[in-house]
Amino acid sequence: MGNVIGIGAAPKRKEDQRFLTGRGNYVSDIKRHGMAAGVFVRSPHGHAVLRGIDTSAALGSPGVIAVLTGEDVKADGLGSLPCGWGISDAKGVPMKEPPFPMLAQGKVRFVGDMVAFVIAETPEQANAAAELLTIDYEVLPSVVGVLEAVRPGAPQLFDDVPNNICCDWELGDNAAVETAFRKAAHVAKLSLVNNRLIGNPMEPRAAIAAYEPGTDRFTLWTTSQFPHVVRFLMGALVLNIPQHKLRVVAPDVGGGFGVKQFHYGEEAVITWAAKRVMRTIKWVASRSEGYVSDRHGRDHVTEAELALDETGKFLAFRVNTLANMGGYLSTFGPNIPTNLYGPLLGGVYTTPAIYCNVKVVFTNTVPVDAYRGAGRPEATFVLERIVDVAASEMGIDRVEIRRRNMIPKEAYPYQTPVLVQYDSGDPMGCLDGALVAADVQGFGIRKAASASKGKFRGLGYSTYVEACGLAPSRFAGRLGARGGLYESATVRVHPTGQVTVMIGTHNHGQGHETTFAQIVSEKLGVSFENVDIVFGDTDRVQFGMGTYGSRSLVVGGAALSKATDKVIAKGKKIASHLLEAAEVDIQFESGKFSVAGTDRTKTFEEIAGAAYVPHNYPLEVLEPGLEEQAYYDPVNFTYPGGCHIAEVEVDPETGTVTLVNYTAVDDVGTVINPMIVEGQLHGGIVQGVGQALFENAVYDEGSGQLLSGSLMDYCMPRADHMPMMKVTTHSTLCTHTPMGVKGCGEVGTIGSPAAVINAVVDALAHLGVTHVDMPATPNRIWRLLQNASLPVAAE
Amino acid sequence: MTVQISFTLNGRPTNVDVEPATLVAELLREQLNLTGTHIGCDTSQCGACVVHLDGLPVKSCTLLAPALDGATLLTIEGLQGAPGSNQMHPMQEAFREHHGLQCGFCTPGMLMTAIALAAEKPDLTEADVRQGLEGNICRCTGYQNIVVSVMAGAAAMHAAEGE
Ligand code: FES
Ligand code: FES
């Protein structure tokens, strides 16, 4: 039996030994015999006609093996990168879906768009040859902002996409909202920008592709959050490689945050090229390359209106958003600002009528797709900002207005007017807990102390809900998903009773090797050390949809739980034979099968042994072996939520915002490993704080140049930007997942931007400031203070 | 054209021929197969590549290999106890104990910086640690557990020295 470590315990992570000693195995660490190097040549222009590429000088350069362009892709008749979601407008007209070629054809549409792939013996030779390409561009004006892109006369990215609008999407009952607005005692209005972000996982993307002519098999090692989906999309839809001839491996991956969950053109090009040149090829992106090619996130411009009655009850909420898609549709692109945004606009409130219109717009920028939280932070930001605006305009306390509108715990399950039904939650409980933990009562004293130093102190709240555990396949299918969203797990019990789990999720920092082992250890009563989790290799794992949207534990963990139950069920059959008792009388507990009411038992190891050495075994009715598989498709999303409270200090001399306190109380359902959950919450919060205070992807209108194209110009949160955070959980259990889990990977990023900006606005409210766009950089705040009519220094 | 350099790498004398423009991070990863030192950026901002050169932390992505001649270099692979053993440095233990890592990509650089910080100052405060980690970016952990780990690791290092 050994060391059973179960649900709720916090063992140290299994994966840490290799990472701490420098023995992880990331894609860039892999070397193969006779490996060549690949370099992508990318467009320096935001928008241009590609007139021609002269490859002759490059081909004559030392060490060069091949130079491939869009013409070669076309000649080989290869498909375009597929989009995983097809959304439609209110009349059912499908979105405009122009092709996304793996190497540009005819036109380039963003700085970083790939125009050629150079393969040489060494990276240096490939880089030198790339410099020798003569590319004839006819440069066109670029359009990078959504407001500009939909204006008449704006540069058009695609001939058949008028006004650059991919889809004019809507959700909710507009008529009901209109009626409610007519009856409203007060209407709060807010225009805001949700700034464009770059994910910046610390490991840059990389890929290695090999082709073995002897077996006609391809292998792709890639920094991916979902290798099976890459195999499916790339093999079946882009390169026409039969699935059984294609192995995709995502080994240790150094952070993802969504950025590594899409099928990228680089993966398709390198795999295709490996066969064309009959060489194993390796490509490793530089950080700067990542800035112009990793999918970006967010980038909304929004007008919102909240109607309230005289007591501050929300009557209706109306949101109009322009969402930037970038130059092409990425794997999940159109799904993020629509299906993952509109349905979350109800938040934790009882708002009876909601209407949301989203214009999904093409621009000459890197394609935008899911970045940590994806759609849900955008929804939360609009809602939690406008609630503050309404409170201040109506003279109601910000906590009080939230309380008056919150869904009471007893009202769950709760149907919102925008599709989704929350199964469980306790927003009030989270709020109460956070108020105490953040010592809101003592805020006045702290504010006075700041004022005595000439600083402005502010407090900000964000009460939020998210939809996690993507997703029920049927529901997703109705919304336009072109894939299923279940998960799979295989539990292989070895003859010795040790266990290997093959699971379709992917671990890139979330600690799955530990959390999933705890589930198996508890359920089967086997030692934690005796459970191994295998993921990230399509040759070893049956199938899976990967890790994103806080789905791993919720959907993958459920599949694992189900497969484990099947192992127990089969074990009971074997035990009933060995113990000569009826199957219904066999109980399984703490790693032992026993006959109820007797002391006759068989250990889990004995049963496993009997399954593989079936000398005394009911072979007529039962197969040997002890390995079970389960696929799990959830019945609903899960709905984590919580309350975040940020406290900031603003220095009016410099405009610097310092985050001085941060408190989060999150409802993530059952907590399997509190240490890991806390770590996920910390990381998520800091990414949200990054959006609120530092991070911004800035493009130059007209030229389409990315101005924040390196870690020198894109400000990432560092250790000294943060205070010690207070993070706790206040969990209600999910009613439909087997273990009651809800997911925790994104909640931090969803709750925090609004909390921080609400705190900044609170700090500056006495100057008449009602809104600050993200990021609240010193420059932005300083300008705001210069324009404020009131004296800058605090009394 | 290559140059020959001799240096001490993780306690062992090492002689290699390198192109003069080779960066230390590349030399370690590509020529010497020590892939624990990671490359996270091209602007010396991220700190994934930090190693110790003559006892001081440096970003190996900005150091040319010829500068190693005659020097002593310590990388993440040189930190453990006996070669091949699973025994770890007190700072590594502290990171494991306090969950100071998630994806592990920034971790070798973080550890090397942390050990240098701890060696430099006996009683690190939280503010010292946060300041001292300014050159290392972690995208996963939100730093909180790294800060806790570094303080605990520093205390353990000094306790071990005191014995
Ligand atoms: S790789 Fe050296 S600082 Fe980023
Ligand atoms: S643990 Fe992933 S970057 Fe630090």
PDB file of C-alpha atoms in Angstrom, chain A residues 255-438:
ATOM      1  CA  GLY A 255       4.692  27.860 -19.868  1.00  0.00           C
ATOM      2  CA  GLY A 256       1.795  28.297 -22.248  1.00  0.00           C
ATOM      3  CA  PHE A 257      -0.941  30.657 -21.024  1.00  0.00           C
ATOM      4  CA  GLY A 258      -2.882  29.952 -24.192  1.00  0.00           C
ATOM      5  CA  VAL A 259      -0.142  31.159 -26.496  1.00  0.00           C
ATOM      6  CA  LYS A 260       0.999  27.593 -27.165  1.00  0.00           C
ATOM      7  CA  GLN A 261      -2.426  26.080 -27.693  1.00  0.00           C
ATOM      8  CA  PHE A 262      -2.962  26.936 -31.336  1.00  0.00           C
ATOM      9  CA  HIS A 263      -1.916  25.104 -34.433  1.00  0.00           C
ATOM     10  CA  TYR A 264       0.789  27.342 -35.807  1.00  0.00           C
ATOM     11  CA  GLY A 265       2.000  27.621 -39.379  1.00  0.00           C
ATOM     12  CA  GLU A 266       5.558  26.961 -38.223  1.00  0.00           C
ATOM     13  CA  GLU A 267       4.540  23.456 -37.155  1.00  0.00           C
ATOM     14  CA  ALA A 268       3.021  22.692 -40.528  1.00  0.00           C
ATOM     15  CA  VAL A 269       5.872  24.194 -42.530  1.00  0.00           C
ATOM     16  CA  ILE A 270       8.625  22.384 -40.665  1.00  0.00           C
ATOM     17  CA  THR A 271       6.830  19.023 -40.847  1.00  0.00           C
ATOM     18  CA  TRP A 272       6.173  19.409 -44.570  1.00  0.00           C
ATOM     19  CA  ALA A 273       9.758  20.574 -45.138  1.00  0.00           C
ATOM     20  CA  ALA A 274      11.255  17.596 -43.273  1.00  0.00           C
ATOM     21  CA  LYS A 275       9.963  15.249 -45.947  1.00  0.00           C
ATOM     22  CA  ARG A 276      10.777  17.563 -48.828  1.00  0.00           C
ATOM     23  CA  VAL A 277      14.435  17.761 -47.828  1.00  0.00           C
ATOM     24  CA  MET A 278      14.603  14.365 -46.092  1.00  0.00           C
ATOM     25  CA  ARG A 279      16.259  15.877 -43.063  1.00  0.00           C
ATOM     26  CA  THR A 280      15.349  16.405 -39.441  1.00  0.00           C
ATOM     27  CA  ILE A 281      14.911  20.148 -38.998  1.00  0.00           C
ATOM     28  CA  LYS A 282      14.929  22.256 -35.848  1.00  0.00           C
ATOM     29  CA  TRP A 283      13.549  25.735 -35.389  1.00  0.00           C
ATOM     30  CA  VAL A 284      13.760  27.718 -32.173  1.00  0.00           C
ATOM     31  CA  ALA A 285      12.135  31.136 -32.016  1.00  0.00           C
ATOM     32  CA  SER A 286      13.921  34.062 -30.502  1.00  0.00           C
ATOM     33  CA  ARG A 287      11.960  36.148 -28.022  1.00  0.00           C
ATOM     34  CA  SER A 288      11.701  38.979 -30.562  1.00  0.00           C
ATOM     35  CA  GLU A 289      10.353  36.534 -33.131  1.00  0.00           C
ATOM     36  CA  GLY A 290       7.785  35.423 -30.580  1.00  0.00           C
ATOM     37  CA  TYR A 291       6.566  38.980 -30.225  1.00  0.00           C
ATOM     38  CA  VAL A 292       5.565  39.133 -33.899  1.00  0.00           C
ATOM     39  CA  SER A 293       4.354  35.554 -34.236  1.00  0.00           C
ATOM     40  CA  ASP A 294       2.948  34.194 -30.970  1.00  0.00           C
ATOM     41  CA  ARG A 295      -0.778  34.835 -30.970  1.00  0.00           C
ATOM     42  CA  HIS A 296      -1.706  37.960 -29.012  1.00  0.00           C
ATOM     43  CA  GLY A 297      -4.594  38.366 -26.601  1.00  0.00           C
ATOM     44  CA  ARG A 298      -7.457  40.739 -25.660  1.00  0.00           C
ATOM     45  CA  ASP A 299      -7.646  43.972 -27.774  1.00  0.00           C
ATOM     46  CA  HIS A 300     -11.219  45.175 -27.401  1.00  0.00           C
ATOM     47  CA  VAL A 301     -12.796  48.586 -27.689  1.00  0.00           C
ATOM     48  CA  THR A 302     -16.083  48.659 -25.820  1.00  0.00           C
ATOM     49  CA  GLU A 303     -19.064  50.880 -25.102  1.00  0.00           C
ATOM     50  CA  ALA A 304     -21.152  49.678 -22.180  1.00  0.00           C
ATOM     51  CA  GLU A 305     -24.327  50.887 -20.525  1.00  0.00           C
ATOM     52  CA  LEU A 306     -25.872  49.683 -17.297  1.00  0.00           C
ATOM     53  CA  ALA A 307     -29.483  50.520 -16.439  1.00  0.00           C
ATOM     54  CA  LEU A 308     -30.447  50.660 -12.748  1.00  0.00           C
ATOM     55  CA  ASP A 309     -33.559  51.368 -10.749  1.00  0.00           C
ATOM     56  CA  GLU A 310     -33.592  53.998  -8.004  1.00  0.00           C
ATOM     57  CA  THR A 311     -32.345  51.484  -5.402  1.00  0.00           C
ATOM     58  CA  GLY A 312     -29.328  50.549  -7.457  1.00  0.00           C
ATOM     59  CA  LYS A 313     -30.727  47.240  -8.750  1.00  0.00           C
ATOM     60  CA  PHE A 314     -29.401  46.377 -12.182  1.00  0.00           C
ATOM     61  CA  LEU A 315     -32.169  46.262 -14.766  1.00  0.00           C
ATOM     62  CA  ALA A 316     -30.258  45.704 -17.957  1.00  0.00           C
ATOM     63  CA  PHE A 317     -26.775  45.671 -19.388  1.00  0.00           C
ATOM     64  CA  ARG A 318     -25.843  46.561 -22.962  1.00  0.00           C
ATOM     65  CA  VAL A 319     -22.382  46.065 -24.416  1.00  0.00           C
ATOM     66  CA  ASN A 320     -21.037  46.911 -27.865  1.00  0.00           C
ATOM     67  CA  THR A 321     -17.549  45.687 -28.565  1.00  0.00           C
ATOM     68  CA  LEU A 322     -15.143  45.813 -31.458  1.00  0.00           C
ATOM     69  CA  ALA A 323     -12.756  42.888 -31.122  1.00  0.00           C
ATOM     70  CA  ASN A 324      -9.473  42.707 -32.984  1.00  0.00           C
ATOM     71  CA  MET A 325      -8.762  39.404 -34.741  1.00  0.00           C
ATOM     72  CA  GLY A 326      -5.463  40.465 -36.293  1.00  0.00           C
ATOM     73  CA  GLY A 327      -4.586  39.511 -39.850  1.00  0.00           C
ATOM     74  CA  TYR A 328      -6.111  36.007 -39.985  1.00  0.00           C
ATOM     75  CA  LEU A 329      -8.360  33.699 -37.998  1.00  0.00           C
ATOM     76  CA  SER A 330      -6.279  31.699 -35.538  1.00  0.00           C
ATOM     77  CA  THR A 331      -7.418  28.309 -34.185  1.00  0.00           C
ATOM     78  CA  PHE A 332      -9.896  29.632 -31.602  1.00  0.00           C
ATOM     79  CA  GLY A 333      -9.759  33.300 -32.637  1.00  0.00           C
ATOM     80  CA  PRO A 334     -13.409  34.131 -33.319  1.00  0.00           C
ATOM     81  CA  ASN A 335     -14.607  32.131 -30.328  1.00  0.00           C
ATOM     82  CA  ILE A 336     -12.821  34.242 -27.741  1.00  0.00           C
ATOM     83  CA  PRO A 337     -14.537  37.647 -28.002  1.00  0.00           C
ATOM     84  CA  THR A 338     -17.930  36.047 -28.675  1.00  0.00           C
ATOM     85  CA  ASN A 339     -18.787  32.749 -26.981  1.00  0.00           C
ATOM     86  CA  LEU A 340     -16.292  33.193 -24.154  1.00  0.00           C
ATOM     87  CA  TYR A 341     -17.204  36.834 -23.599  1.00  0.00           C
ATOM     88  CA  GLY A 342     -20.915  37.497 -24.077  1.00  0.00           C
ATOM     89  CA  PRO A 343     -22.134  34.647 -21.820  1.00  0.00           C
ATOM     90  CA  LEU A 344     -20.015  35.968 -18.941  1.00  0.00           C
ATOM     91  CA  LEU A 345     -21.507  39.449 -18.957  1.00  0.00           C
ATOM     92  CA  GLY A 346     -24.006  38.393 -16.316  1.00  0.00           C
ATOM     93  CA  GLY A 347     -21.168  38.062 -13.821  1.00  0.00           C
ATOM     94  CA  VAL A 348     -22.324  37.260 -10.312  1.00  0.00           C
ATOM     95  CA  TYR A 349     -25.364  39.486 -10.615  1.00  0.00           C
ATOM     96  CA  THR A 350     -29.068  39.036 -11.188  1.00  0.00           C
ATOM     97  CA  THR A 351     -29.239  41.449 -14.136  1.00  0.00           C
ATOM     98  CA  PRO A 352     -32.440  40.286 -15.875  1.00  0.00           C
ATOM     99  CA  ALA A 353     -31.690  41.495 -19.404  1.00  0.00           C
ATOM    100  CA  ILE A 354     -28.389  41.584 -21.262  1.00  0.00           C
ATOM    101  CA  TYR A 355     -27.541  42.343 -24.849  1.00  0.00           C
ATOM    102  CA  CYS A 356     -24.131  42.128 -26.398  1.00  0.00           C
ATOM    103  CA  ASN A 357     -22.981  42.980 -29.913  1.00  0.00           C
ATOM    104  CA  VAL A 358     -19.447  42.113 -30.980  1.00  0.00           C
ATOM    105  CA  LYS A 359     -17.967  43.096 -34.287  1.00  0.00           C
ATOM    106  CA  VAL A 360     -15.055  40.796 -34.971  1.00  0.00           C
ATOM    107  CA  VAL A 361     -12.580  42.759 -37.069  1.00  0.00           C
ATOM    108  CA  PHE A 362      -9.504  42.014 -39.163  1.00  0.00           C
ATOM    109  CA  THR A 363      -6.483  44.329 -38.858  1.00  0.00           C
ATOM    110  CA  ASN A 364      -2.823  44.238 -39.870  1.00  0.00           C
ATOM    111  CA  THR A 365      -1.636  42.810 -36.580  1.00  0.00           C
ATOM    112  CA  VAL A 366      -0.596  39.423 -35.244  1.00  0.00           C
ATOM    113  CA  PRO A 367      -3.668  37.167 -35.054  1.00  0.00           C
ATOM    114  CA  VAL A 368      -5.393  37.371 -31.697  1.00  0.00           C
ATOM    115  CA  ASP A 369      -6.477  34.261 -29.870  1.00  0.00           C
ATOM    116  CA  ALA A 370      -6.897  32.883 -26.366  1.00  0.00           C
ATOM    117  CA  TYR A 371      -4.571  34.233 -23.709  1.00  0.00           C
ATOM    118  CA  ARG A 372      -4.987  33.219 -20.049  1.00  0.00           C
ATOM    119  CA  GLY A 373      -8.643  33.741 -19.202  1.00  0.00           C
ATOM    120  CA  ALA A 374      -9.597  34.437 -22.828  1.00  0.00           C
ATOM    121  CA  GLY A 375     -12.791  36.458 -23.167  1.00  0.00           C
ATOM    122  CA  ARG A 376     -13.699  36.117 -19.547  1.00  0.00           C
ATOM    123  CA  PRO A 377     -11.239  38.739 -18.225  1.00  0.00           C
ATOM    124  CA  GLU A 378     -12.582  41.099 -20.872  1.00  0.00           C
ATOM    125  CA  ALA A 379     -16.171  40.499 -19.742  1.00  0.00           C
ATOM    126  CA  THR A 380     -15.264  40.846 -16.083  1.00  0.00           C
ATOM    127  CA  PHE A 381     -13.373  44.057 -16.712  1.00  0.00           C
ATOM    128  CA  VAL A 382     -16.301  45.768 -18.460  1.00  0.00           C
ATOM    129  CA  LEU A 383     -18.795  44.646 -15.870  1.00  0.00           C
ATOM    130  CA  GLU A 384     -16.766  45.334 -12.743  1.00  0.00           C
ATOM    131  CA  ARG A 385     -15.703  48.740 -14.026  1.00  0.00           C
ATOM    132  CA  ILE A 386     -19.216  49.856 -14.887  1.00  0.00           C
ATOM    133  CA  VAL A 387     -20.569  48.665 -11.544  1.00  0.00           C
ATOM    134  CA  ASP A 388     -18.079  51.030  -9.894  1.00  0.00           C
ATOM    135  CA  VAL A 389     -19.065  53.860 -12.222  1.00  0.00           C
ATOM    136  CA  ALA A 390     -22.743  53.302 -11.442  1.00  0.00           C
ATOM    137  CA  ALA A 391     -22.065  53.178  -7.702  1.00  0.00           C
ATOM    138  CA  SER A 392     -20.160  56.416  -7.739  1.00  0.00           C
ATOM    139  CA  GLU A 393     -22.728  58.206  -9.899  1.00  0.00           C
ATOM    140  CA  MET A 394     -25.603  57.063  -7.713  1.00  0.00           C
ATOM    141  CA  GLY A 395     -23.758  57.651  -4.469  1.00  0.00           C
ATOM    142  CA  ILE A 396     -24.027  54.026  -3.364  1.00  0.00           C
ATOM    143  CA  ASP A 397     -21.158  52.273  -1.636  1.00  0.00           C
ATOM    144  CA  ARG A 398     -19.317  49.952  -4.045  1.00  0.00           C
ATOM    145  CA  VAL A 399     -19.669  46.930  -1.803  1.00  0.00           C
ATOM    146  CA  GLU A 400     -23.294  47.692  -1.113  1.00  0.00           C
ATOM    147  CA  ILE A 401     -24.247  47.944  -4.782  1.00  0.00           C
ATOM    148  CA  ARG A 402     -22.611  44.576  -5.378  1.00  0.00           C
ATOM    149  CA  ARG A 403     -24.467  42.991  -2.476  1.00  0.00           C
ATOM    150  CA  ARG A 404     -27.812  44.344  -3.676  1.00  0.00           C
ATOM    151  CA  ASN A 405     -27.334  42.657  -7.020  1.00  0.00           C
ATOM    152  CA  MET A 406     -25.491  39.455  -6.188  1.00  0.00           C
ATOM    153  CA  ILE A 407     -26.980  36.059  -6.848  1.00  0.00           C
ATOM    154  CA  PRO A 408     -27.659  34.626  -3.390  1.00  0.00           C
ATOM    155  CA  LYS A 409     -26.128  31.280  -2.603  1.00  0.00           C
ATOM    156  CA  GLU A 410     -29.603  29.708  -2.320  1.00  0.00           C
ATOM    157  CA  ALA A 411     -30.543  30.825  -5.827  1.00  0.00           C
ATOM    158  CA  TYR A 412     -28.152  28.360  -7.484  1.00  0.00           C
ATOM    159  CA  PRO A 413     -28.460  26.732  -9.973  1.00  0.00           C
ATOM    160  CA  TYR A 414     -28.915  30.099 -11.621  1.00  0.00           C
ATOM    161  CA  GLN A 415     -29.912  30.681 -15.206  1.00  0.00           C
ATOM    162  CA  THR A 416     -28.476  33.864 -16.691  1.00  0.00           C
ATOM    163  CA  PRO A 417     -30.117  35.656 -19.615  1.00  0.00           C
ATOM    164  CA  VAL A 418     -27.032  34.906 -21.726  1.00  0.00           C
ATOM    165  CA  LEU A 419     -27.066  31.140 -22.308  1.00  0.00           C
ATOM    166  CA  VAL A 420     -25.182  29.824 -19.327  1.00  0.00           C
ATOM    167  CA  GLN A 421     -26.519  28.260 -16.159  1.00  0.00           C
ATOM    168  CA  TYR A 422     -24.292  28.446 -13.095  1.00  0.00           C
ATOM    169  CA  ASP A 423     -24.531  25.242 -11.071  1.00  0.00           C
ATOM    170  CA  SER A 424     -23.117  26.492  -7.786  1.00  0.00           C
ATOM    171  CA  GLY A 425     -21.428  29.458  -6.195  1.00  0.00           C
ATOM    172  CA  ASP A 426     -21.345  31.799  -3.244  1.00  0.00           C
ATOM    173  CA  PRO A 427     -20.268  35.269  -4.366  1.00  0.00           C
ATOM    174  CA  MET A 428     -21.449  36.855  -1.138  1.00  0.00           C
ATOM    175  CA  GLY A 429     -19.389  34.434   0.917  1.00  0.00           C
ATOM    176  CA  CYS A 430     -16.299  35.232  -1.141  1.00  0.00           C
ATOM    177  CA  LEU A 431     -16.931  38.947  -0.783  1.00  0.00           C
ATOM    178  CA  ASP A 432     -17.379  38.702   2.976  1.00  0.00           C
ATOM    179  CA  GLY A 433     -14.213  36.685   3.321  1.00  0.00           C
ATOM    180  CA  ALA A 434     -12.234  39.098   1.194  1.00  0.00           C
ATOM    181  CA  LEU A 435     -13.453  42.149   3.106  1.00  0.00           C
ATOM    182  CA  VAL A 436     -12.074  40.690   6.308  1.00  0.00           C
ATOM    183  CA  ALA A 437      -8.853  39.327   4.815  1.00  0.00           C
ATOM    184  CA  ALA A 438      -8.098  42.657   3.138  1.00  0.00           C
TER     185      ALA A 438
END
